[in-house]
Amino acid sequence: MDTRSFGEAGKGNMHSHTKRALLYGSAVVTLGAIGYLWQHRVQDADVMTMLSSVNVQLRLAYGMPAADKQGKPLSARVDMIAQADRSLADVERIEPGLVDTAEFTGFSHMLQGRYADAAAHYARAQLCKDCGDEQRDVLAFNQARMLAAAGQKEAALAVFARHADRLDRRFGHQRRLEEATILRQLGRRPEAIQRATVVLEDAAAPSMAALQAGQELFELGESGAAESALARAATELPIANYWLARLKLQQNDVDTCLGLLERAAKAQPTEVRRLLGNEPDAWSTVAADARFQELQRPPAAAPTR
């Protein structure tokens, strides 16, 4: 295998999608930087094989529930992460200091709920000699997110502030949105509103940014600004209608609420059922409505012969 051409192809194919898709939303950034695997030119075939295996194992573990129906840790997931960790230790011994090793170790810690450790490894990965500029930016996002998840929210804001000039060359809107979430959680409401508003002032901001800004403004109680942002996002992202429906329900406009919810469910039924299941209290006032109950039903199985 020509590792150089594989790495160059990976960079070219991933960057355009990463900027618009993988950075938006709290879960996907952690996966986003993994798309930069092979940017370094590893010469050892065993190292390449092990890192490829780690990539697959951690992605699979990410997609699995952490616990079974009885609340016990899912053994298959635990074993998969443990095997990935053993492989990462072997890679570090064979070829120390690779950015992918540090990044995957951070990802493994995140999967285990060890957020402070994950942040430390994402910070370490940024210092590796084979870390590219755009990969370093995504790692900075991951570091800040893990610090916030660990309860170190001021430290997370400090990471964004320290890297702001560099991050804003590619991901300025997302930096502000990440900061808005953390500031809201810290009770610093005016600053959070300011961050989200700056994003919406850019008419060229992508729909995903408008959606996230609308969600933040909704959580901040800024109904008018939230509705405007979500309506803007809904032109390209039908799931924004779910959040518009929640807003209308808060305003006691039940008929409009259910109409928007039906529109979202028609486009993305599985995602809408997932969101409804995650937020039962938010929908308690319409839980007995026949239209609402219909949206919660899984599709009927196709007839078989």
PDB file of C-alpha atoms in Angstrom:
ATOM      1  CA  MET A   1       0.000   0.000   0.000  1.00  0.00           C
ATOM      2  CA  ASP A   2       1.221   3.503  -0.846  1.00  0.00           C
ATOM      3  CA  THR A   3       0.735   5.253   2.486  1.00  0.00           C
ATOM      4  CA  ARG A   4       1.494   8.673   1.058  1.00  0.00           C
ATOM      5  CA  SER A   5      -1.261   8.607  -1.583  1.00  0.00           C
ATOM      6  CA  PHE A   6      -3.739   7.159   0.923  1.00  0.00           C
ATOM      7  CA  GLY A   7      -3.034   9.980   3.362  1.00  0.00           C
ATOM      8  CA  GLU A   8      -3.259  12.700   0.755  1.00  0.00           C
ATOM      9  CA  ALA A   9      -6.538  11.318  -0.541  1.00  0.00           C
ATOM     10  CA  GLY A  10      -7.909  11.191   2.989  1.00  0.00           C
ATOM     11  CA  LYS A  11      -7.127  14.848   3.565  1.00  0.00           C
ATOM     12  CA  GLY A  12      -8.653  15.968   0.295  1.00  0.00           C
ATOM     13  CA  ASN A  13     -11.852  13.987   0.687  1.00  0.00           C
ATOM     14  CA  MET A  14     -12.568  14.762   4.333  1.00  0.00           C
ATOM     15  CA  HIS A  15     -11.909  18.469   4.688  1.00  0.00           C
ATOM     16  CA  SER A  16     -14.902  19.873   2.825  1.00  0.00           C
ATOM     17  CA  HIS A  17     -17.332  17.678   4.734  1.00  0.00           C
ATOM     18  CA  THR A  18     -15.670  18.205   8.096  1.00  0.00           C
ATOM     19  CA  LYS A  19     -15.993  21.962   7.997  1.00  0.00           C
ATOM     20  CA  ARG A  20     -19.745  21.902   7.408  1.00  0.00           C
ATOM     21  CA  ALA A  21     -20.918  18.641   8.973  1.00  0.00           C
ATOM     22  CA  LEU A  22     -18.608  17.041  11.486  1.00  0.00           C
ATOM     23  CA  LEU A  23     -18.015  20.142  13.560  1.00  0.00           C
ATOM     24  CA  TYR A  24     -21.690  20.776  14.280  1.00  0.00           C
ATOM     25  CA  GLY A  25     -23.231  18.948  17.200  1.00  0.00           C
ATOM     26  CA  SER A  26     -21.603  17.829  20.427  1.00  0.00           C
ATOM     27  CA  ALA A  27     -21.113  14.196  19.520  1.00  0.00           C
ATOM     28  CA  VAL A  28     -19.693  14.396  16.039  1.00  0.00           C
ATOM     29  CA  VAL A  29     -16.576  16.421  16.597  1.00  0.00           C
ATOM     30  CA  THR A  30     -15.042  13.635  18.593  1.00  0.00           C
ATOM     31  CA  LEU A  31     -15.467  11.444  15.543  1.00  0.00           C
ATOM     32  CA  GLY A  32     -14.572  14.254  13.173  1.00  0.00           C
ATOM     33  CA  ALA A  33     -10.864  14.369  13.752  1.00  0.00           C
ATOM     34  CA  ILE A  34     -10.652  10.612  13.307  1.00  0.00           C
ATOM     35  CA  GLY A  35     -11.223  11.242   9.611  1.00  0.00           C
ATOM     36  CA  TYR A  36      -7.685  12.576   9.470  1.00  0.00           C
ATOM     37  CA  LEU A  37      -6.187   9.141  10.129  1.00  0.00           C
ATOM     38  CA  TRP A  38      -3.080   8.470   8.046  1.00  0.00           C
ATOM     39  CA  GLN A  39      -2.012  12.109   7.626  1.00  0.00           C
ATOM     40  CA  HIS A  40       1.347  11.049   8.956  1.00  0.00           C
ATOM     41  CA  ARG A  41       3.406   8.721   6.801  1.00  0.00           C
ATOM     42  CA  VAL A  42       3.715   5.631   8.944  1.00  0.00           C
ATOM     43  CA  GLN A  43       6.192   3.230   7.421  1.00  0.00           C
ATOM     44  CA  ASP A  44       5.622   0.246   9.672  1.00  0.00           C
ATOM     45  CA  ALA A  45       2.917  -2.020   8.246  1.00  0.00           C
ATOM     46  CA  ASP A  46       2.113  -3.418  11.692  1.00  0.00           C
ATOM     47  CA  VAL A  47       1.465   0.081  13.018  1.00  0.00           C
ATOM     48  CA  MET A  48      -0.845   0.862  10.099  1.00  0.00           C
ATOM     49  CA  THR A  49      -2.760  -2.370  10.642  1.00  0.00           C
ATOM     50  CA  MET A  50      -3.138  -1.763  14.367  1.00  0.00           C
ATOM     51  CA  LEU A  51      -4.308   1.824  13.918  1.00  0.00           C
ATOM     52  CA  SER A  52      -6.802   0.707  11.295  1.00  0.00           C
ATOM     53  CA  SER A  53      -8.139  -1.891  13.719  1.00  0.00           C
ATOM     54  CA  VAL A  54      -8.350   0.680  16.529  1.00  0.00           C
ATOM     55  CA  ASN A  55     -10.262   3.007  14.232  1.00  0.00           C
ATOM     56  CA  VAL A  56     -12.869   0.326  13.532  1.00  0.00           C
ATOM     57  CA  GLN A  57     -13.112  -0.850  17.155  1.00  0.00           C
ATOM     58  CA  LEU A  58     -13.620   2.608  18.630  1.00  0.00           C
ATOM     59  CA  ARG A  59     -16.156   3.588  15.992  1.00  0.00           C
ATOM     60  CA  LEU A  60     -18.127   0.420  16.677  1.00  0.00           C
ATOM     61  CA  ALA A  61     -17.942   1.001  20.428  1.00  0.00           C
ATOM     62  CA  TYR A  62     -19.164   4.576  19.925  1.00  0.00           C
ATOM     63  CA  GLY A  63     -22.266   3.261  18.178  1.00  0.00           C
ATOM     64  CA  MET A  64     -23.096   0.784  20.961  1.00  0.00           C
ATOM     65  CA  PRO A  65     -25.004   1.535  24.186  1.00  0.00           C
ATOM     66  CA  ALA A  66     -22.771   1.716  27.246  1.00  0.00           C
ATOM     67  CA  ALA A  67     -25.084  -0.550  29.271  1.00  0.00           C
ATOM     68  CA  ASP A  68     -27.591  -3.328  28.658  1.00  0.00           C
ATOM     69  CA  LYS A  69     -31.285  -3.266  29.616  1.00  0.00           C
ATOM     70  CA  GLN A  70     -30.380  -4.222  33.183  1.00  0.00           C
ATOM     71  CA  GLY A  71     -28.001  -1.262  33.449  1.00  0.00           C
ATOM     72  CA  LYS A  72     -24.879  -3.413  33.410  1.00  0.00           C
ATOM     73  CA  PRO A  73     -21.881  -2.398  31.256  1.00  0.00           C
ATOM     74  CA  LEU A  74     -22.145  -3.992  27.830  1.00  0.00           C
ATOM     75  CA  SER A  75     -19.367  -6.582  27.859  1.00  0.00           C
ATOM     76  CA  ALA A  76     -18.840  -6.550  24.100  1.00  0.00           C
ATOM     77  CA  ARG A  77     -18.280  -2.791  24.190  1.00  0.00           C
ATOM     78  CA  VAL A  78     -15.953  -3.012  27.198  1.00  0.00           C
ATOM     79  CA  ASP A  79     -13.893  -5.737  25.513  1.00  0.00           C
ATOM     80  CA  MET A  80     -13.702  -3.782  22.264  1.00  0.00           C
ATOM     81  CA  ILE A  81     -12.362  -0.677  23.989  1.00  0.00           C
ATOM     82  CA  ALA A  82      -9.898  -2.741  26.027  1.00  0.00           C
ATOM     83  CA  GLN A  83      -8.529  -4.365  22.871  1.00  0.00           C
ATOM     84  CA  ALA A  84      -8.181  -0.944  21.240  1.00  0.00           C
ATOM     85  CA  ASP A  85      -6.276   0.319  24.277  1.00  0.00           C
ATOM     86  CA  ARG A  86      -3.877  -2.628  24.097  1.00  0.00           C
ATOM     87  CA  SER A  87      -3.238  -1.944  20.428  1.00  0.00           C
ATOM     88  CA  LEU A  88      -2.613   1.741  21.127  1.00  0.00           C
ATOM     89  CA  ALA A  89      -0.056   0.825  23.781  1.00  0.00           C
ATOM     90  CA  ASP A  90       1.694  -1.419  21.254  1.00  0.00           C
ATOM     91  CA  VAL A  91       1.720   1.339  18.620  1.00  0.00           C
ATOM     92  CA  GLU A  92       3.181   3.824  21.105  1.00  0.00           C
ATOM     93  CA  ARG A  93       5.949   1.355  21.915  1.00  0.00           C
ATOM     94  CA  ILE A  94       6.748   0.646  18.251  1.00  0.00           C
ATOM     95  CA  GLU A  95       6.542   4.241  16.989  1.00  0.00           C
ATOM     96  CA  PRO A  96       6.162   6.783  19.802  1.00  0.00           C
ATOM     97  CA  GLY A  97       4.572  10.195  19.463  1.00  0.00           C
ATOM     98  CA  LEU A  98       2.111   9.706  16.592  1.00  0.00           C
ATOM     99  CA  VAL A  99      -0.828  12.108  16.576  1.00  0.00           C
ATOM    100  CA  ASP A 100      -3.317   9.338  15.793  1.00  0.00           C
ATOM    101  CA  THR A 101      -2.216   7.344  18.838  1.00  0.00           C
ATOM    102  CA  ALA A 102      -2.787  10.312  21.136  1.00  0.00           C
ATOM    103  CA  GLU A 103      -6.098  11.168  19.473  1.00  0.00           C
ATOM    104  CA  PHE A 104      -7.456   7.637  19.578  1.00  0.00           C
ATOM    105  CA  THR A 105      -6.419   7.355  23.222  1.00  0.00           C
ATOM    106  CA  GLY A 106      -8.421  10.486  23.943  1.00  0.00           C
ATOM    107  CA  PHE A 107     -11.387   9.043  22.085  1.00  0.00           C
ATOM    108  CA  SER A 108     -11.121   5.823  24.095  1.00  0.00           C
ATOM    109  CA  HIS A 109     -11.126   7.801  27.350  1.00  0.00           C
ATOM    110  CA  MET A 110     -14.188   9.719  26.183  1.00  0.00           C
ATOM    111  CA  LEU A 111     -16.028   6.441  25.530  1.00  0.00           C
ATOM    112  CA  GLN A 112     -15.217   5.389  29.085  1.00  0.00           C
ATOM    113  CA  GLY A 113     -16.465   8.661  30.576  1.00  0.00           C
ATOM    114  CA  ARG A 114     -12.952   9.752  31.524  1.00  0.00           C
ATOM    115  CA  TYR A 115     -13.407  13.239  30.164  1.00  0.00           C
ATOM    116  CA  ALA A 116     -10.492  14.990  31.881  1.00  0.00           C
ATOM    117  CA  ASP A 117      -8.127  12.267  30.647  1.00  0.00           C
ATOM    118  CA  ALA A 118      -9.593  12.592  27.151  1.00  0.00           C
ATOM    119  CA  ALA A 119      -8.975  16.354  27.218  1.00  0.00           C
ATOM    120  CA  ALA A 120      -5.365  15.793  28.262  1.00  0.00           C
ATOM    121  CA  HIS A 121      -4.745  13.428  25.336  1.00  0.00           C
ATOM    122  CA  TYR A 122      -6.393  15.783  22.848  1.00  0.00           C
ATOM    123  CA  ALA A 123      -4.062  18.499  24.135  1.00  0.00           C
ATOM    124  CA  ARG A 124      -1.100  16.164  23.762  1.00  0.00           C
ATOM    125  CA  ALA A 125      -2.135  15.240  20.207  1.00  0.00           C
ATOM    126  CA  GLN A 126      -1.971  18.901  19.163  1.00  0.00           C
ATOM    127  CA  LEU A 127       1.739  18.955  20.056  1.00  0.00           C
ATOM    128  CA  CYS A 128       2.679  15.938  17.939  1.00  0.00           C
ATOM    129  CA  LYS A 129       5.032  16.669  15.054  1.00  0.00           C
ATOM    130  CA  ASP A 130       2.774  14.939  12.517  1.00  0.00           C
ATOM    131  CA  CYS A 131      -0.343  16.953  13.488  1.00  0.00           C
ATOM    132  CA  GLY A 132      -1.683  19.026  10.598  1.00  0.00           C
ATOM    133  CA  ASP A 133      -3.193  22.487  10.988  1.00  0.00           C
ATOM    134  CA  GLU A 134      -6.829  21.544  10.426  1.00  0.00           C
ATOM    135  CA  GLN A 135      -6.514  18.422  12.535  1.00  0.00           C
ATOM    136  CA  ARG A 136      -5.080  20.581  15.325  1.00  0.00           C
ATOM    137  CA  ASP A 137      -8.156  22.810  15.162  1.00  0.00           C
ATOM    138  CA  VAL A 138     -10.537  19.876  15.509  1.00  0.00           C
ATOM    139  CA  LEU A 139      -8.459  18.523  18.382  1.00  0.00           C
ATOM    140  CA  ALA A 140      -8.778  21.886  20.135  1.00  0.00           C
ATOM    141  CA  PHE A 141     -12.564  21.621  19.856  1.00  0.00           C
ATOM    142  CA  ASN A 142     -12.411  18.119  21.304  1.00  0.00           C
ATOM    143  CA  GLN A 143     -10.174  19.254  24.147  1.00  0.00           C
ATOM    144  CA  ALA A 144     -12.571  22.068  25.088  1.00  0.00           C
ATOM    145  CA  ARG A 145     -15.605  19.802  24.870  1.00  0.00           C
ATOM    146  CA  MET A 146     -14.046  17.192  27.090  1.00  0.00           C
ATOM    147  CA  LEU A 147     -13.066  19.821  29.660  1.00  0.00           C
ATOM    148  CA  ALA A 148     -16.654  21.077  29.678  1.00  0.00           C
ATOM    149  CA  ALA A 149     -17.956  17.516  30.059  1.00  0.00           C
ATOM    150  CA  ALA A 150     -15.561  17.051  32.992  1.00  0.00           C
ATOM    151  CA  GLY A 151     -17.078  20.102  34.690  1.00  0.00           C
ATOM    152  CA  GLN A 152     -14.090  22.315  33.911  1.00  0.00           C
ATOM    153  CA  LYS A 153     -16.106  24.853  31.951  1.00  0.00           C
ATOM    154  CA  GLU A 154     -13.908  27.876  32.599  1.00  0.00           C
ATOM    155  CA  ALA A 155     -10.924  25.847  31.394  1.00  0.00           C
ATOM    156  CA  ALA A 156     -12.879  24.931  28.276  1.00  0.00           C
ATOM    157  CA  LEU A 157     -13.547  28.606  27.550  1.00  0.00           C
ATOM    158  CA  ALA A 158      -9.841  29.303  28.079  1.00  0.00           C
ATOM    159  CA  VAL A 159      -8.952  26.726  25.405  1.00  0.00           C
ATOM    160  CA  PHE A 160     -11.259  28.420  22.917  1.00  0.00           C
ATOM    161  CA  ALA A 161      -9.894  31.855  23.810  1.00  0.00           C
ATOM    162  CA  ARG A 162      -6.295  30.674  23.458  1.00  0.00           C
ATOM    163  CA  HIS A 163      -6.907  29.248  19.977  1.00  0.00           C
ATOM    164  CA  ALA A 164      -9.552  31.751  18.793  1.00  0.00           C
ATOM    165  CA  ASP A 165      -7.476  33.503  16.133  1.00  0.00           C
ATOM    166  CA  ARG A 166      -6.509  30.229  14.497  1.00  0.00           C
ATOM    167  CA  LEU A 167      -9.906  28.533  14.895  1.00  0.00           C
ATOM    168  CA  ASP A 168     -11.777  31.471  13.401  1.00  0.00           C
ATOM    169  CA  ARG A 169      -9.992  31.077  10.078  1.00  0.00           C
ATOM    170  CA  ARG A 170     -12.065  27.962   9.481  1.00  0.00           C
ATOM    171  CA  PHE A 171     -14.555  27.445  12.281  1.00  0.00           C
ATOM    172  CA  GLY A 172     -15.449  30.827  13.758  1.00  0.00           C
ATOM    173  CA  HIS A 173     -19.182  30.198  13.903  1.00  0.00           C
ATOM    174  CA  GLN A 174     -18.737  26.875  15.627  1.00  0.00           C
ATOM    175  CA  ARG A 175     -16.355  28.319  18.203  1.00  0.00           C
ATOM    176  CA  ARG A 176     -18.963  30.914  19.142  1.00  0.00           C
ATOM    177  CA  LEU A 177     -21.705  28.280  19.310  1.00  0.00           C
ATOM    178  CA  GLU A 178     -19.589  26.053  21.530  1.00  0.00           C
ATOM    179  CA  GLU A 179     -18.881  29.017  23.778  1.00  0.00           C
ATOM    180  CA  ALA A 180     -22.577  29.940  23.864  1.00  0.00           C
ATOM    181  CA  THR A 181     -23.450  26.498  25.218  1.00  0.00           C
ATOM    182  CA  ILE A 182     -20.800  26.658  27.928  1.00  0.00           C
ATOM    183  CA  LEU A 183     -21.675  30.240  28.866  1.00  0.00           C
ATOM    184  CA  ARG A 184     -25.353  29.287  29.170  1.00  0.00           C
ATOM    185  CA  GLN A 185     -24.418  26.412  31.444  1.00  0.00           C
ATOM    186  CA  LEU A 186     -22.394  28.830  33.574  1.00  0.00           C
ATOM    187  CA  GLY A 187     -25.352  31.189  33.849  1.00  0.00           C
ATOM    188  CA  ARG A 188     -23.649  33.893  31.796  1.00  0.00           C
ATOM    189  CA  ARG A 189     -26.767  34.543  29.729  1.00  0.00           C
ATOM    190  CA  PRO A 190     -25.948  37.893  28.008  1.00  0.00           C
ATOM    191  CA  GLU A 191     -22.627  36.539  26.748  1.00  0.00           C
ATOM    192  CA  ALA A 192     -24.278  33.362  25.489  1.00  0.00           C
ATOM    193  CA  ILE A 193     -26.931  35.353  23.613  1.00  0.00           C
ATOM    194  CA  GLN A 194     -24.247  37.553  22.082  1.00  0.00           C
ATOM    195  CA  ARG A 195     -22.316  34.548  20.739  1.00  0.00           C
ATOM    196  CA  ALA A 196     -25.398  32.996  19.103  1.00  0.00           C
ATOM    197  CA  THR A 197     -26.539  36.334  17.685  1.00  0.00           C
ATOM    198  CA  VAL A 198     -23.194  36.967  15.981  1.00  0.00           C
ATOM    199  CA  VAL A 199     -23.587  33.679  14.105  1.00  0.00           C
ATOM    200  CA  LEU A 200     -27.062  34.593  12.885  1.00  0.00           C
ATOM    201  CA  GLU A 201     -25.902  38.000  11.689  1.00  0.00           C
ATOM    202  CA  ASP A 202     -23.920  36.233   8.967  1.00  0.00           C
ATOM    203  CA  ALA A 203     -26.334  35.555   6.123  1.00  0.00           C
ATOM    204  CA  ALA A 204     -23.852  33.041   4.695  1.00  0.00           C
ATOM    205  CA  ALA A 205     -23.738  30.913   7.849  1.00  0.00           C
ATOM    206  CA  PRO A 206     -24.665  27.304   7.015  1.00  0.00           C
ATOM    207  CA  SER A 207     -28.066  25.946   7.998  1.00  0.00           C
ATOM    208  CA  MET A 208     -26.528  23.681  10.616  1.00  0.00           C
ATOM    209  CA  ALA A 209     -25.071  26.726  12.359  1.00  0.00           C
ATOM    210  CA  ALA A 210     -28.459  28.450  12.246  1.00  0.00           C
ATOM    211  CA  LEU A 211     -30.055  25.336  13.735  1.00  0.00           C
ATOM    212  CA  GLN A 212     -27.571  25.167  16.594  1.00  0.00           C
ATOM    213  CA  ALA A 213     -27.908  28.906  17.248  1.00  0.00           C
ATOM    214  CA  GLY A 214     -31.689  28.509  17.292  1.00  0.00           C
ATOM    215  CA  GLN A 215     -31.439  25.656  19.788  1.00  0.00           C
ATOM    216  CA  GLU A 216     -29.218  27.747  22.051  1.00  0.00           C
ATOM    217  CA  LEU A 217     -31.563  30.737  21.877  1.00  0.00           C
ATOM    218  CA  PHE A 218     -34.498  28.428  22.621  1.00  0.00           C
ATOM    219  CA  GLU A 219     -32.734  27.160  25.737  1.00  0.00           C
ATOM    220  CA  LEU A 220     -31.946  30.768  26.687  1.00  0.00           C
ATOM    221  CA  GLY A 221     -35.627  31.720  26.481  1.00  0.00           C
ATOM    222  CA  GLU A 222     -35.167  34.045  23.505  1.00  0.00           C
ATOM    223  CA  SER A 223     -38.299  32.857  21.698  1.00  0.00           C
ATOM    224  CA  GLY A 224     -38.416  35.418  18.908  1.00  0.00           C
ATOM    225  CA  ALA A 225     -34.785  35.055  17.888  1.00  0.00           C
ATOM    226  CA  ALA A 226     -34.993  31.284  18.262  1.00  0.00           C
ATOM    227  CA  GLU A 227     -38.026  31.044  15.987  1.00  0.00           C
ATOM    228  CA  SER A 228     -36.324  33.146  13.309  1.00  0.00           C
ATOM    229  CA  ALA A 229     -33.164  31.049  13.430  1.00  0.00           C
ATOM    230  CA  LEU A 230     -34.993  27.715  13.380  1.00  0.00           C
ATOM    231  CA  ALA A 231     -37.251  28.764  10.508  1.00  0.00           C
ATOM    232  CA  ARG A 232     -34.141  29.739   8.560  1.00  0.00           C
ATOM    233  CA  ALA A 233     -32.544  26.361   9.260  1.00  0.00           C
ATOM    234  CA  ALA A 234     -35.720  24.435   8.378  1.00  0.00           C
ATOM    235  CA  THR A 235     -35.457  25.420   4.707  1.00  0.00           C
ATOM    236  CA  GLU A 236     -32.624  22.886   4.386  1.00  0.00           C
ATOM    237  CA  LEU A 237     -32.847  20.860   7.603  1.00  0.00           C
ATOM    238  CA  PRO A 238     -36.364  19.532   8.283  1.00  0.00           C
ATOM    239  CA  ILE A 239     -35.390  18.423  11.807  1.00  0.00           C
ATOM    240  CA  ALA A 240     -35.429  22.123  12.765  1.00  0.00           C
ATOM    241  CA  ASN A 241     -39.223  21.799  12.685  1.00  0.00           C
ATOM    242  CA  TYR A 242     -38.968  19.610  15.789  1.00  0.00           C
ATOM    243  CA  TRP A 243     -37.526  22.539  17.730  1.00  0.00           C
ATOM    244  CA  LEU A 244     -40.024  24.936  16.209  1.00  0.00           C
ATOM    245  CA  ALA A 245     -42.754  22.557  17.397  1.00  0.00           C
ATOM    246  CA  ARG A 246     -41.369  22.667  20.944  1.00  0.00           C
ATOM    247  CA  LEU A 247     -41.330  26.444  20.802  1.00  0.00           C
ATOM    248  CA  LYS A 248     -44.951  26.580  19.602  1.00  0.00           C
ATOM    249  CA  LEU A 249     -45.981  24.194  22.354  1.00  0.00           C
ATOM    250  CA  GLN A 250     -44.464  26.556  24.909  1.00  0.00           C
ATOM    251  CA  GLN A 251     -46.653  29.268  23.368  1.00  0.00           C
ATOM    252  CA  ASN A 252     -49.729  26.995  23.725  1.00  0.00           C
ATOM    253  CA  ASP A 253     -50.211  26.843  19.940  1.00  0.00           C
ATOM    254  CA  VAL A 254     -50.889  23.110  19.922  1.00  0.00           C
ATOM    255  CA  ASP A 255     -52.224  22.822  16.376  1.00  0.00           C
ATOM    256  CA  THR A 256     -49.191  24.543  14.834  1.00  0.00           C
ATOM    257  CA  CYS A 257     -46.935  22.533  17.130  1.00  0.00           C
ATOM    258  CA  LEU A 258     -48.312  19.192  15.955  1.00  0.00           C
ATOM    259  CA  GLY A 259     -48.235  20.270  12.322  1.00  0.00           C
ATOM    260  CA  LEU A 260     -44.538  21.137  12.589  1.00  0.00           C
ATOM    261  CA  LEU A 261     -43.852  17.906  14.429  1.00  0.00           C
ATOM    262  CA  GLU A 262     -45.577  15.924  11.673  1.00  0.00           C
ATOM    263  CA  ARG A 263     -43.491  17.737   9.083  1.00  0.00           C
ATOM    264  CA  ALA A 264     -40.274  16.838  10.916  1.00  0.00           C
ATOM    265  CA  ALA A 265     -41.380  13.224  11.370  1.00  0.00           C
ATOM    266  CA  LYS A 266     -42.232  12.844   7.694  1.00  0.00           C
ATOM    267  CA  ALA A 267     -38.659  13.793   6.783  1.00  0.00           C
ATOM    268  CA  GLN A 268     -36.824  12.054   9.642  1.00  0.00           C
ATOM    269  CA  PRO A 269     -39.152   9.660  11.479  1.00  0.00           C
ATOM    270  CA  THR A 270     -36.502   7.721  13.367  1.00  0.00           C
ATOM    271  CA  GLU A 271     -34.753  10.828  14.657  1.00  0.00           C
ATOM    272  CA  VAL A 272     -38.043  12.419  15.736  1.00  0.00           C
ATOM    273  CA  ARG A 273     -39.079   9.290  17.651  1.00  0.00           C
ATOM    274  CA  ARG A 274     -35.670   9.284  19.337  1.00  0.00           C
ATOM    275  CA  LEU A 275     -35.989  12.926  20.376  1.00  0.00           C
ATOM    276  CA  LEU A 276     -39.532  12.418  21.639  1.00  0.00           C
ATOM    277  CA  GLY A 277     -38.371   9.454  23.689  1.00  0.00           C
ATOM    278  CA  ASN A 278     -35.524  11.472  25.189  1.00  0.00           C
ATOM    279  CA  GLU A 279     -37.731  14.394  26.219  1.00  0.00           C
ATOM    280  CA  PRO A 280     -41.041  12.993  27.499  1.00  0.00           C
ATOM    281  CA  ASP A 281     -41.549  15.790  30.021  1.00  0.00           C
ATOM    282  CA  ALA A 282     -41.341  18.451  27.309  1.00  0.00           C
ATOM    283  CA  TRP A 283     -44.318  16.852  25.536  1.00  0.00           C
ATOM    284  CA  SER A 284     -46.435  15.889  28.534  1.00  0.00           C
ATOM    285  CA  THR A 285     -49.200  18.386  27.741  1.00  0.00           C
ATOM    286  CA  VAL A 286     -49.934  16.731  24.391  1.00  0.00           C
ATOM    287  CA  ALA A 287     -49.087  13.149  25.357  1.00  0.00           C
ATOM    288  CA  ALA A 288     -52.767  12.097  25.154  1.00  0.00           C
ATOM    289  CA  ASP A 289     -53.355  13.695  21.740  1.00  0.00           C
ATOM    290  CA  ALA A 290     -54.030  11.120  19.010  1.00  0.00           C
ATOM    291  CA  ARG A 291     -51.869  12.957  16.465  1.00  0.00           C
ATOM    292  CA  PHE A 292     -48.955  13.004  18.885  1.00  0.00           C
ATOM    293  CA  GLN A 293     -49.352   9.340  19.774  1.00  0.00           C
ATOM    294  CA  GLU A 294     -49.327   8.427  16.098  1.00  0.00           C
ATOM    295  CA  LEU A 295     -45.933  10.081  15.696  1.00  0.00           C
ATOM    296  CA  GLN A 296     -44.477   7.882  18.413  1.00  0.00           C
ATOM    297  CA  ARG A 297     -45.515   4.618  16.805  1.00  0.00           C
ATOM    298  CA  PRO A 298     -42.801   2.748  14.898  1.00  0.00           C
ATOM    299  CA  PRO A 299     -43.657   1.987  11.257  1.00  0.00           C
ATOM    300  CA  ALA A 300     -45.565  -1.226  10.626  1.00  0.00           C
ATOM    301  CA  ALA A 301     -43.474  -4.136   9.426  1.00  0.00           C
ATOM    302  CA  ALA A 302     -43.620  -4.793   5.714  1.00  0.00           C
ATOM    303  CA  PRO A 303     -45.772  -7.833   4.821  1.00  0.00           C
ATOM    304  CA  THR A 304     -43.866 -10.978   3.992  1.00  0.00           C
ATOM    305  CA  ARG A 305     -44.849 -14.029   2.030  1.00  0.00           C
TER     306      ARG A 305
END
